[in-house]
Amino acid sequence: MTIKQTAGRDQLGDFAPNFAHYNDDVLFGENWNSSGIDLKTRCLLTVTTLMAQGITDTSLAYHIQNAKAHGVAREELAAAITHVAFYAGWPKAWATFNLAKEVYADDAVPAAGGTADTAGSHGGFFGLGEPNDAYAQYFIGQSYLNQLSRPGDYLPIFNVTFEPGCRNNWHIHHASNGGGQVLICIDGFGWYQEEGKPAQALKSGDIVEIPANVKHWHGAKADSWFSHLAFEYPGEDASNEWCEPVDDAAYDALEG
């Protein structure tokens, strides 16, 4: 299994390899997964800190998107920006609101007593798809499936979306030669775990390569929607084996 965070290396790897390492492995690796603060709070702190410094470029837009993906409702973000405006300055608030409006543009205005966080606002760039009813017995919680490839294509590709707390059962992609699965994370925050190893936190941009014949599970974090593309490498004697559900107590104990 390989998990990669490559934004720094993709853009600056040749020019500034040390900076790329600190960005990918330390800042967005160790720091963002350290204990003590949940990721939703961490996202809000980052947005308001950048706003207070007057950094209202694409980096702030990214962190607003990150906040939305990790469950920060637009009402929460609006309240946070308004509060900080009295200390950081009104022009900075206006600039931040302009970015936030673009990020939350697809969210419907909630009716009285309703919520803007609907299933239809999730799924990332490729869209939510339909309820994953055919495989519901192998999932805890609601999942959605959007087939991106055409029926009969050599390499079927699916966008799988998990509601908060949803995860699939332990399972194995068997193959006598070749085989295995790849996950490309595109929206929200989730988990991946192989049998006998610690669970790995996932975020948009991570890639997980799952060898054939390895027992594993994946799904959303408890407080975040999560979407990934999934495809299986072609292999000989390929089959999928669904196993037991992920233990509730073990899932609830996950941190990061």
Short mmCIF file of C-alpha atoms in Angstrom, two decimals:
data_model
loop_
_atom_site.label_atom_id
_atom_site.label_comp_id
_atom_site.label_asym_id
_atom_site.label_seq_id
_atom_site.Cartn_x
_atom_site.Cartn_y
_atom_site.Cartn_z
CA MET A 1 0.00 0.00 0.00
CA THR A 2 1.29 3.46 -0.94
CA ILE A 3 -0.23 6.79 0.12
CA LYS A 4 1.13 9.92 -1.53
CA GLN A 5 0.74 13.66 -0.87
CA THR A 6 2.42 15.23 -3.87
CA ALA A 7 1.25 18.84 -4.25
CA GLY A 8 4.59 20.33 -3.18
CA ARG A 9 6.69 17.88 -5.17
CA ASP A 10 4.50 18.25 -8.26
CA GLN A 11 4.95 22.03 -8.35
CA LEU A 12 8.31 22.63 -6.67
CA GLY A 13 10.06 19.28 -6.45
CA ASP A 14 12.82 20.16 -8.91
CA PHE A 15 13.18 23.81 -7.85
CA ALA A 16 12.92 23.48 -4.06
CA PRO A 17 12.96 19.83 -2.97
CA ASN A 18 13.39 20.61 0.73
CA PHE A 19 10.41 22.97 0.72
CA ALA A 20 8.36 20.37 -1.14
CA HIS A 21 9.27 17.79 1.51
CA TYR A 22 8.28 20.09 4.37
CA ASN A 23 5.01 20.99 2.63
CA ASP A 24 3.94 17.43 1.75
CA ASP A 25 5.36 15.42 4.64
CA VAL A 26 5.55 17.80 7.60
CA LEU A 27 2.90 20.52 7.17
CA PHE A 28 0.17 18.47 5.47
CA GLY A 29 1.44 15.17 6.82
CA GLU A 30 2.55 15.31 10.45
CA ASN A 31 1.03 18.65 11.47
CA TRP A 32 -2.42 18.22 9.90
CA ASN A 33 -2.72 14.74 11.40
CA SER A 34 -1.41 15.55 14.87
CA SER A 35 -3.63 15.03 17.89
CA GLY A 36 -5.26 17.67 20.08
CA ILE A 37 -7.41 19.48 17.51
CA ASP A 38 -9.98 17.91 15.23
CA LEU A 39 -9.62 18.64 11.52
CA LYS A 40 -12.78 20.72 11.29
CA THR A 41 -11.45 23.13 13.94
CA ARG A 42 -8.03 23.06 12.29
CA CYS A 43 -9.61 24.09 8.97
CA LEU A 44 -11.44 27.05 10.55
CA LEU A 45 -8.29 28.20 12.35
CA THR A 46 -6.32 28.09 9.10
CA VAL A 47 -8.93 30.08 7.15
CA THR A 48 -9.23 32.80 9.78
CA THR A 49 -5.44 33.03 10.26
CA LEU A 50 -4.83 33.51 6.53
CA MET A 51 -7.66 36.06 6.43
CA ALA A 52 -6.16 37.99 9.35
CA GLN A 53 -2.84 38.19 7.49
CA GLY A 54 -4.55 39.48 4.35
CA ILE A 55 -3.66 36.36 2.34
CA THR A 56 -6.73 36.14 0.13
CA ASP A 57 -5.30 34.36 -2.91
CA THR A 58 -5.67 30.77 -4.16
CA SER A 59 -4.16 29.39 -0.97
CA LEU A 60 -7.08 30.78 1.05
CA ALA A 61 -9.55 29.49 -1.54
CA TYR A 62 -8.01 26.02 -1.14
CA HIS A 63 -8.37 26.14 2.64
CA ILE A 64 -11.98 27.33 2.40
CA GLN A 65 -12.66 24.35 0.13
CA ASN A 66 -10.86 22.17 2.66
CA ALA A 67 -13.08 23.55 5.43
CA LYS A 68 -16.22 22.82 3.43
CA ALA A 69 -15.05 19.29 2.65
CA HIS A 70 -14.48 18.63 6.34
CA GLY A 71 -17.96 19.64 7.41
CA VAL A 72 -17.78 23.39 7.99
CA ALA A 73 -21.22 24.65 6.98
CA ARG A 74 -21.37 28.00 5.23
CA GLU A 75 -23.27 29.49 8.19
CA GLU A 76 -20.37 28.48 10.47
CA LEU A 77 -17.78 29.93 8.10
CA ALA A 78 -19.77 33.15 7.66
CA ALA A 79 -20.01 33.56 11.45
CA ALA A 80 -16.27 32.95 11.85
CA ILE A 81 -15.35 35.48 9.13
CA THR A 82 -17.74 38.06 10.61
CA HIS A 83 -16.24 37.62 14.08
CA VAL A 84 -12.65 37.93 12.86
CA ALA A 85 -13.56 40.99 10.73
CA PHE A 86 -13.81 43.12 13.88
CA TYR A 87 -10.19 42.28 14.74
CA ALA A 88 -8.55 41.78 11.33
CA GLY A 89 -10.34 44.43 9.29
CA TRP A 90 -13.41 44.83 7.09
CA PRO A 91 -11.60 44.75 3.69
CA LYS A 92 -10.05 41.39 4.56
CA ALA A 93 -13.49 40.05 5.44
CA TRP A 94 -14.95 41.24 2.12
CA ALA A 95 -12.14 39.53 0.19
CA THR A 96 -12.61 36.31 2.14
CA PHE A 97 -16.38 36.34 1.67
CA ASN A 98 -15.93 36.72 -2.09
CA LEU A 99 -13.84 33.54 -2.14
CA ALA A 100 -16.20 31.70 0.21
CA LYS A 101 -19.23 32.53 -1.96
CA GLU A 102 -17.56 30.81 -4.91
CA VAL A 103 -16.68 27.70 -2.89
CA TYR A 104 -20.20 27.39 -1.43
CA ALA A 105 -22.00 28.47 -4.63
CA ASP A 106 -23.56 25.05 -5.19
CA ASP A 107 -25.11 24.89 -1.71
CA ALA A 108 -28.84 25.57 -1.72
CA VAL A 109 -30.20 28.16 0.69
CA PRO A 110 -31.81 26.12 3.46
CA ALA A 111 -35.48 26.48 4.27
CA ALA A 112 -36.50 27.34 7.83
CA GLY A 113 -35.31 24.51 10.04
CA GLY A 114 -33.45 22.87 7.14
CA THR A 115 -29.78 22.44 6.29
CA ALA A 116 -27.57 23.43 3.37
CA ASP A 117 -25.46 20.27 3.70
CA THR A 118 -27.37 17.95 1.38
CA ALA A 119 -26.18 14.75 -0.29
CA GLY A 120 -26.41 16.39 -3.70
CA SER A 121 -23.69 18.90 -2.75
CA HIS A 122 -21.12 16.10 -2.41
CA GLY A 123 -19.30 13.70 -4.71
CA GLY A 124 -16.57 16.06 -5.86
CA PHE A 125 -15.95 17.00 -9.48
CA PHE A 126 -17.44 13.77 -10.84
CA GLY A 127 -20.76 13.97 -8.98
CA LEU A 128 -22.59 11.91 -6.42
CA GLY A 129 -24.26 9.28 -8.59
CA GLU A 130 -26.98 7.02 -7.24
CA PRO A 131 -27.44 5.27 -3.87
CA ASN A 132 -25.22 2.20 -3.82
CA ASP A 133 -28.14 -0.14 -3.11
CA ALA A 134 -26.65 -3.20 -4.82
CA TYR A 135 -23.82 -3.30 -2.27
CA ALA A 136 -25.64 -1.81 0.72
CA GLN A 137 -25.29 -5.06 2.67
CA TYR A 138 -21.50 -4.58 2.66
CA PHE A 139 -21.56 -1.01 3.99
CA ILE A 140 -22.28 0.64 7.33
CA GLY A 141 -24.11 3.86 6.46
CA GLN A 142 -25.14 5.27 3.09
CA SER A 143 -22.82 5.19 0.09
CA TYR A 144 -23.28 6.38 -3.48
CA LEU A 145 -21.88 5.07 -6.76
CA ASN A 146 -21.23 6.89 -10.02
CA GLN A 147 -19.81 4.77 -12.85
CA LEU A 148 -17.50 6.97 -14.93
CA SER A 149 -16.44 4.40 -17.52
CA ARG A 150 -18.82 2.92 -20.09
CA PRO A 151 -20.29 -0.55 -19.52
CA GLY A 152 -17.93 -3.16 -20.92
CA ASP A 153 -14.82 -0.94 -20.81
CA TYR A 154 -11.53 -2.72 -20.14
CA LEU A 155 -10.92 -0.75 -16.92
CA PRO A 156 -14.15 0.11 -15.08
CA ILE A 157 -13.78 3.30 -13.00
CA PHE A 158 -16.24 4.35 -10.30
CA ASN A 159 -16.64 7.40 -8.10
CA VAL A 160 -17.63 6.16 -4.64
CA THR A 161 -19.01 8.64 -2.09
CA PHE A 162 -19.49 7.90 1.61
CA GLU A 163 -21.67 9.92 3.96
CA PRO A 164 -20.05 10.83 7.31
CA GLY A 165 -19.34 7.68 9.30
CA CYS A 166 -19.97 5.37 6.33
CA ARG A 167 -17.43 2.65 5.56
CA ASN A 168 -17.37 -0.65 3.72
CA ASN A 169 -16.76 -4.04 5.32
CA TRP A 170 -13.36 -5.65 5.42
CA HIS A 171 -12.80 -7.19 1.99
CA ILE A 172 -10.19 -8.78 -0.26
CA HIS A 173 -9.52 -8.39 -3.99
CA HIS A 174 -8.24 -11.84 -4.86
CA ALA A 175 -6.04 -12.63 -7.86
CA SER A 176 -3.52 -15.34 -8.65
CA ASN A 177 -1.55 -12.91 -10.82
CA GLY A 178 -1.86 -9.13 -11.15
CA GLY A 179 -4.97 -7.61 -9.65
CA GLY A 180 -5.32 -5.20 -6.75
CA GLN A 181 -7.14 -1.87 -6.46
CA VAL A 182 -6.31 1.84 -6.68
CA LEU A 183 -8.14 4.63 -4.84
CA ILE A 184 -7.73 8.27 -5.91
CA CYS A 185 -9.18 10.56 -3.23
CA ILE A 186 -11.02 13.56 -4.69
CA ASP A 187 -13.19 15.11 -1.97
CA GLY A 188 -13.52 15.17 1.80
CA PHE A 189 -11.69 13.10 4.39
CA GLY A 190 -11.61 9.36 4.97
CA TRP A 191 -9.79 6.31 6.27
CA TYR A 192 -7.98 3.33 4.76
CA GLN A 193 -6.74 0.34 6.74
CA GLU A 194 -5.05 -2.94 5.95
CA GLU A 195 -5.39 -5.88 8.32
CA GLY A 196 -2.71 -5.78 11.00
CA LYS A 197 -1.73 -2.15 10.27
CA PRO A 198 -2.84 1.23 11.68
CA ALA A 199 -5.57 3.11 9.82
CA GLN A 200 -4.33 5.80 7.44
CA ALA A 201 -6.08 9.20 7.22
CA LEU A 202 -7.00 10.22 3.67
CA LYS A 203 -7.68 13.58 2.06
CA SER A 204 -8.21 14.93 -1.43
CA GLY A 205 -5.16 14.24 -3.60
CA ASP A 206 -4.04 11.07 -1.80
CA ILE A 207 -3.54 7.89 -3.84
CA VAL A 208 -3.83 4.43 -2.30
CA GLU A 209 -2.47 1.36 -4.08
CA ILE A 210 -3.93 -1.83 -2.61
CA PRO A 211 -2.15 -5.08 -3.49
CA ALA A 212 -4.15 -8.13 -4.44
CA ASN A 213 -5.06 -10.58 -1.65
CA VAL A 214 -4.74 -7.96 1.11
CA LYS A 215 -7.65 -7.65 3.55
CA HIS A 216 -8.65 -3.99 4.00
CA TRP A 217 -11.47 -1.44 4.33
CA HIS A 218 -12.01 2.21 3.48
CA GLY A 219 -14.61 4.89 4.12
CA ALA A 220 -15.40 8.36 5.44
CA LYS A 221 -14.34 9.92 8.68
CA ALA A 222 -17.05 10.26 11.30
CA ASP A 223 -17.65 13.96 10.65
CA SER A 224 -16.88 14.29 6.93
CA TRP A 225 -18.20 13.20 3.56
CA PHE A 226 -15.60 11.39 1.45
CA SER A 227 -15.27 10.53 -2.24
CA HIS A 228 -12.68 8.50 -4.11
CA LEU A 229 -12.27 7.09 -7.58
CA ALA A 230 -11.79 3.32 -7.54
CA PHE A 231 -10.57 0.89 -10.16
CA GLU A 232 -9.09 -2.60 -10.08
CA TYR A 233 -6.00 -3.71 -11.96
CA PRO A 234 -6.79 -6.57 -14.35
CA GLY A 235 -5.65 -9.92 -12.98
CA GLU A 236 -5.98 -13.65 -13.38
CA ASP A 237 -8.61 -15.52 -11.34
CA ALA A 238 -9.82 -12.17 -9.99
CA SER A 239 -12.68 -12.12 -7.46
CA ASN A 240 -13.85 -10.03 -4.49
CA GLU A 241 -14.48 -11.48 -1.04
CA TRP A 242 -16.60 -9.48 1.41
CA CYS A 243 -15.85 -10.10 5.07
CA GLU A 244 -17.04 -8.83 8.47
CA PRO A 245 -18.02 -5.20 9.18
CA VAL A 246 -15.51 -2.81 10.72
CA ASP A 247 -15.90 -2.90 14.49
CA ASP A 248 -17.79 0.16 15.77
CA ALA A 249 -15.54 0.63 18.80
CA ALA A 250 -12.37 0.44 16.69
CA TYR A 251 -13.78 2.92 14.16
CA ASP A 252 -14.94 5.35 16.86
CA ALA A 253 -11.46 5.27 18.41
CA LEU A 254 -9.73 6.48 15.22
CA GLU A 255 -8.09 9.89 15.51
CA GLY A 256 -6.46 12.23 13.02
#
